[in-house]
Amino acid sequence: MSPTAQNPVQSVEVMFTIVEALKELDGAGVTELSDHLDLPKSTLHNYLATLEQEEYVRKDGTTYHVGLRFLDLGAYARDQIEMFEVAKPELEHLATETGELANLLVEEHGKGSYLYRTRGEMAVQVRGHVGTRAPLHSTSLGKAILAHLPESRVEQIIDEHGLAPSTPETITDPETLFEELAAIRDRGVAFDDEERLRGLRCVAAPIRANDEVVGAISVSGPTNRLRNDRFREEIPQALLEVQNVIELNVAYS
């Protein structure tokens, strides 16, 4: 399990619970938040007023929304990851070359976080944006990372987050997942065949530095375009070429 604060500050926990609820509800008023979180309105008023004062939420009429000040923090956090600037132009080239959606994901706290997404001319709209977190076991990106983590760490992630299904194709059995991770190490790439979203396929390759996996890159597209040799050979080859460039640049930058 991940480390747990010995003496968690309840007010901080409540504050982030409120912020997460505003995101989940796509904005909400005090009454809706009170019903959703089972918190007194008076308590919510105090927290929301403080968050608004510090510019972390904004108020539109009677509805509160997550504020743009979080964007500043998110952009700062992303910029601290050296691989981002190195991978960005290579992913843009990959998206242009394939015409599809190219992605960069890293693991933090046992989940995947999208650092960058760039679209080719044929790329489909899929849910999620930079900063979106996703389960590692149900994406090719996540599986590419899991395949190169120590087995004990993978077991820890499974214990903490489980293997919930996103679609009927999601791997939900630990033994099957470990078999898939071994296959990924052998072939060098991971496949997602409608395991996260129906109608979407994805191919991913890990990014490693100093013998440790630091992230993964992928190409995503609809099943009618990512099929047969394009899915199993052309896209994987393009990914491995970009992987090599990124890893060299990370190593010698």
Short mmCIF file of C-alpha atoms in Angstrom, two decimals:
data_model
loop_
_atom_site.label_atom_id
_atom_site.label_comp_id
_atom_site.label_asym_id
_atom_site.label_seq_id
_atom_site.Cartn_x
_atom_site.Cartn_y
_atom_site.Cartn_z
CA MET A 1 0.00 0.00 0.00
CA SER A 2 1.08 3.59 -0.51
CA PRO A 3 2.30 5.52 2.55
CA THR A 4 -0.47 6.90 4.74
CA ALA A 5 -0.10 10.04 6.83
CA GLN A 6 0.18 9.14 10.50
CA ASN A 7 -1.78 12.22 11.53
CA PRO A 8 -3.76 13.36 8.49
CA VAL A 9 -5.05 16.92 8.64
CA GLN A 10 -8.80 16.52 8.32
CA SER A 11 -9.37 20.02 6.99
CA VAL A 12 -6.97 19.36 4.11
CA GLU A 13 -8.69 16.06 3.33
CA VAL A 14 -12.09 17.80 3.28
CA MET A 15 -10.78 20.58 1.05
CA PHE A 16 -9.50 18.19 -1.60
CA THR A 17 -12.66 16.11 -1.36
CA ILE A 18 -14.63 19.26 -2.20
CA VAL A 19 -12.34 20.14 -5.12
CA GLU A 20 -12.58 16.60 -6.52
CA ALA A 21 -16.37 16.74 -6.19
CA LEU A 22 -16.50 20.03 -8.12
CA LYS A 23 -14.53 18.34 -10.89
CA GLU A 24 -16.68 15.20 -10.85
CA LEU A 25 -19.93 17.19 -10.91
CA ASP A 26 -18.60 19.67 -13.49
CA GLY A 27 -19.43 22.49 -11.12
CA ALA A 28 -22.03 22.54 -8.36
CA GLY A 29 -23.91 24.70 -5.91
CA VAL A 30 -23.77 24.35 -2.15
CA THR A 31 -26.96 22.26 -1.93
CA GLU A 32 -25.80 19.81 -4.59
CA LEU A 33 -22.40 19.49 -2.94
CA SER A 34 -24.02 18.99 0.46
CA ASP A 35 -26.13 16.13 -0.89
CA HIS A 36 -23.23 14.63 -2.83
CA LEU A 37 -20.70 14.73 0.01
CA ASP A 38 -23.06 14.49 2.98
CA LEU A 39 -21.51 17.60 4.52
CA PRO A 40 -23.35 20.46 6.24
CA LYS A 41 -23.96 23.53 4.10
CA SER A 42 -22.34 25.74 6.71
CA THR A 43 -19.12 23.71 6.46
CA LEU A 44 -19.17 23.88 2.66
CA HIS A 45 -19.75 27.63 2.69
CA ASN A 46 -16.63 28.14 4.80
CA TYR A 47 -14.43 25.93 2.62
CA LEU A 48 -15.76 27.32 -0.66
CA ALA A 49 -15.36 30.91 0.52
CA THR A 50 -11.73 30.20 1.46
CA LEU A 51 -11.01 28.43 -1.83
CA GLU A 52 -12.59 31.31 -3.75
CA GLN A 53 -10.60 33.84 -1.74
CA GLU A 54 -7.37 32.02 -2.62
CA GLU A 55 -8.55 31.80 -6.27
CA TYR A 56 -8.64 28.00 -6.43
CA VAL A 57 -12.37 28.00 -7.24
CA ARG A 58 -14.50 30.50 -9.09
CA LYS A 59 -18.16 31.26 -8.57
CA ASP A 60 -20.60 31.67 -11.45
CA GLY A 61 -23.92 32.77 -9.97
CA THR A 62 -24.56 30.13 -7.33
CA THR A 63 -22.35 27.50 -8.97
CA TYR A 64 -18.75 26.86 -7.99
CA HIS A 65 -16.13 25.57 -10.44
CA VAL A 66 -12.50 24.47 -10.15
CA GLY A 67 -10.36 27.56 -10.78
CA LEU A 68 -7.59 28.10 -13.28
CA ARG A 69 -5.02 28.51 -10.53
CA PHE A 70 -4.82 24.71 -10.49
CA LEU A 71 -3.69 24.91 -14.12
CA ASP A 72 -0.62 26.84 -13.03
CA LEU A 73 0.25 24.14 -10.50
CA GLY A 74 -0.36 21.36 -13.03
CA ALA A 75 1.78 23.00 -15.69
CA TYR A 76 4.55 23.51 -13.15
CA ALA A 77 4.38 19.87 -12.06
CA ARG A 78 4.55 18.70 -15.67
CA ASP A 79 7.52 20.93 -16.44
CA GLN A 80 9.46 19.28 -13.62
CA ILE A 81 9.48 16.03 -15.61
CA GLU A 82 12.47 16.30 -17.93
CA MET A 83 11.10 13.71 -20.35
CA PHE A 84 8.14 15.94 -21.26
CA GLU A 85 10.12 18.52 -23.24
CA VAL A 86 12.18 15.77 -24.87
CA ALA A 87 9.16 13.68 -25.88
CA LYS A 88 6.86 16.49 -27.03
CA PRO A 89 8.33 17.12 -30.52
CA GLU A 90 8.75 13.40 -31.15
CA LEU A 91 5.10 12.77 -30.30
CA GLU A 92 4.02 15.58 -32.58
CA HIS A 93 6.01 13.96 -35.39
CA LEU A 94 4.45 10.59 -34.56
CA ALA A 95 0.93 12.05 -34.66
CA THR A 96 1.62 13.70 -38.02
CA GLU A 97 3.14 10.52 -39.45
CA THR A 98 0.31 8.24 -38.34
CA GLY A 99 -2.57 10.73 -38.49
CA GLU A 100 -3.73 9.42 -35.11
CA LEU A 101 -3.64 10.46 -31.45
CA ALA A 102 -0.22 10.26 -29.78
CA ASN A 103 0.08 10.16 -25.98
CA LEU A 104 2.62 10.41 -23.18
CA LEU A 105 1.83 8.90 -19.78
CA VAL A 106 3.71 8.53 -16.50
CA GLU A 107 2.96 6.56 -13.36
CA GLU A 108 2.39 8.30 -10.06
CA HIS A 109 0.81 6.81 -6.93
CA GLY A 110 -0.03 3.64 -8.85
CA LYS A 111 -2.08 5.36 -11.55
CA GLY A 112 -1.28 6.71 -14.98
CA SER A 113 -1.32 10.46 -15.65
CA TYR A 114 -1.41 11.84 -19.18
CA LEU A 115 1.35 14.42 -19.60
CA TYR A 116 0.78 15.19 -23.26
CA ARG A 117 -1.63 14.37 -26.08
CA THR A 118 -1.31 15.54 -29.68
CA ARG A 119 -3.59 14.86 -32.62
CA GLY A 120 -2.90 13.87 -36.21
CA GLU A 121 -5.26 14.92 -38.99
CA MET A 122 -7.46 11.81 -38.64
CA ALA A 123 -7.37 11.51 -34.85
CA VAL A 124 -10.64 10.69 -33.12
CA GLN A 125 -12.00 12.56 -30.12
CA VAL A 126 -11.66 10.45 -26.98
CA ARG A 127 -12.48 11.32 -23.42
CA GLY A 128 -9.67 12.52 -21.27
CA HIS A 129 -7.24 15.41 -21.36
CA VAL A 130 -3.78 16.30 -20.13
CA GLY A 131 -3.78 15.54 -16.41
CA THR A 132 -6.44 12.83 -16.66
CA ARG A 133 -5.56 9.81 -14.53
CA ALA A 134 -6.28 6.27 -15.69
CA PRO A 135 -5.87 2.74 -14.30
CA LEU A 136 -2.62 1.23 -15.48
CA HIS A 137 -3.94 -2.27 -16.20
CA SER A 138 -6.57 -1.22 -18.75
CA THR A 139 -4.39 0.86 -21.09
CA SER A 140 -1.48 -0.10 -23.35
CA LEU A 141 0.46 2.82 -21.87
CA GLY A 142 -0.11 1.56 -18.34
CA LYS A 143 0.72 -2.03 -19.22
CA ALA A 144 3.94 -0.91 -20.92
CA ILE A 145 4.94 0.74 -17.64
CA LEU A 146 3.80 -2.15 -15.44
CA ALA A 147 5.81 -4.59 -17.57
CA HIS A 148 9.03 -2.84 -16.54
CA LEU A 149 8.30 -2.26 -12.87
CA PRO A 150 9.49 -4.74 -10.22
CA GLU A 151 6.95 -7.50 -9.68
CA SER A 152 6.55 -6.49 -6.04
CA ARG A 153 5.58 -2.98 -7.12
CA VAL A 154 3.02 -4.33 -9.59
CA GLU A 155 1.52 -6.49 -6.84
CA GLN A 156 1.37 -3.42 -4.59
CA ILE A 157 -0.49 -1.45 -7.27
CA ILE A 158 -2.96 -4.30 -7.79
CA ASP A 159 -3.57 -4.56 -4.03
CA GLU A 160 -4.16 -0.81 -3.75
CA HIS A 161 -6.17 -0.10 -6.89
CA GLY A 162 -7.55 -3.47 -7.98
CA LEU A 163 -8.21 -4.56 -11.56
CA ALA A 164 -11.62 -3.08 -12.24
CA PRO A 165 -13.03 -3.61 -15.75
CA SER A 166 -13.44 -0.63 -18.06
CA THR A 167 -14.85 -2.81 -20.86
CA PRO A 168 -15.49 -6.57 -21.24
CA GLU A 169 -11.97 -6.83 -22.74
CA THR A 170 -10.13 -5.44 -19.69
CA ILE A 171 -7.77 -7.87 -17.96
CA THR A 172 -9.14 -8.36 -14.45
CA ASP A 173 -7.21 -11.46 -13.33
CA PRO A 174 -3.74 -10.94 -11.79
CA GLU A 175 -2.28 -14.14 -13.26
CA THR A 176 -3.46 -13.20 -16.75
CA LEU A 177 -2.06 -9.70 -16.30
CA PHE A 178 1.38 -11.00 -15.30
CA GLU A 179 1.38 -13.28 -18.36
CA GLU A 180 0.56 -10.27 -20.53
CA LEU A 181 3.32 -8.20 -18.91
CA ALA A 182 5.86 -10.95 -19.70
CA ALA A 183 4.71 -10.95 -23.34
CA ILE A 184 5.09 -7.15 -23.47
CA ARG A 185 8.69 -7.42 -22.28
CA ASP A 186 9.39 -10.01 -25.00
CA ARG A 187 7.92 -8.05 -27.93
CA GLY A 188 8.76 -4.54 -26.72
CA VAL A 189 5.28 -3.02 -27.12
CA ALA A 190 1.90 -3.26 -25.39
CA PHE A 191 -1.48 -3.55 -27.09
CA ASP A 192 -4.87 -2.29 -25.94
CA ASP A 193 -7.58 -3.95 -28.01
CA GLU A 194 -10.70 -2.13 -26.74
CA GLU A 195 -9.65 -2.72 -23.13
CA ARG A 196 -10.31 0.86 -21.98
CA LEU A 197 -12.80 2.15 -24.55
CA ARG A 198 -14.97 0.20 -26.95
CA GLY A 199 -14.03 0.90 -30.55
CA LEU A 200 -10.52 2.14 -29.69
CA ARG A 201 -7.18 0.39 -30.07
CA CYS A 202 -3.84 1.57 -28.81
CA VAL A 203 -0.18 0.54 -29.08
CA ALA A 204 2.39 1.69 -26.51
CA ALA A 205 6.10 1.47 -25.82
CA PRO A 206 7.91 2.16 -22.53
CA ILE A 207 10.42 4.95 -22.05
CA ARG A 208 13.36 3.94 -19.86
CA ALA A 209 16.23 5.88 -18.33
CA ASN A 210 19.02 4.45 -16.18
CA ASP A 211 17.38 1.01 -16.35
CA GLU A 212 14.12 2.34 -14.91
CA VAL A 213 10.83 2.94 -16.68
CA VAL A 214 9.94 6.63 -16.56
CA GLY A 215 6.85 6.66 -18.78
CA ALA A 216 5.30 5.36 -21.96
CA ILE A 217 4.24 6.66 -25.37
CA SER A 218 1.40 5.43 -27.52
CA VAL A 219 -0.67 5.82 -30.66
CA SER A 220 -4.46 5.45 -30.38
CA GLY A 221 -7.05 5.09 -33.11
CA PRO A 222 -10.38 3.52 -34.05
CA THR A 223 -10.55 -0.23 -34.60
CA ASN A 224 -11.42 0.20 -38.29
CA ARG A 225 -8.07 1.94 -38.92
CA LEU A 226 -5.81 0.20 -36.40
CA ARG A 227 -6.16 -3.36 -37.62
CA ASN A 228 -4.16 -6.21 -39.13
CA ASP A 229 -0.57 -5.27 -40.06
CA ARG A 230 -1.06 -1.60 -39.23
CA PHE A 231 -2.02 -2.46 -35.65
CA ARG A 232 0.46 -5.27 -35.11
CA GLU A 233 3.47 -4.14 -37.17
CA GLU A 234 3.42 -0.62 -38.70
CA ILE A 235 2.39 1.36 -35.61
CA PRO A 236 4.65 -0.68 -33.27
CA GLN A 237 7.65 -0.06 -35.56
CA ALA A 238 6.95 3.67 -35.67
CA LEU A 239 6.66 3.74 -31.87
CA LEU A 240 9.92 1.87 -31.33
CA GLU A 241 11.76 4.33 -33.58
CA VAL A 242 10.44 7.27 -31.57
CA GLN A 243 11.10 5.43 -28.30
CA ASN A 244 14.75 5.07 -29.26
CA VAL A 245 15.11 8.79 -30.02
CA ILE A 246 13.43 9.85 -26.77
CA GLU A 247 15.50 7.48 -24.65
CA LEU A 248 18.74 8.68 -26.26
CA ASN A 249 17.77 12.32 -25.74
CA VAL A 250 16.78 11.71 -22.12
CA ALA A 251 20.07 9.89 -21.49
CA TYR A 252 22.32 12.53 -23.03
CA SER A 253 20.42 15.78 -22.54
#
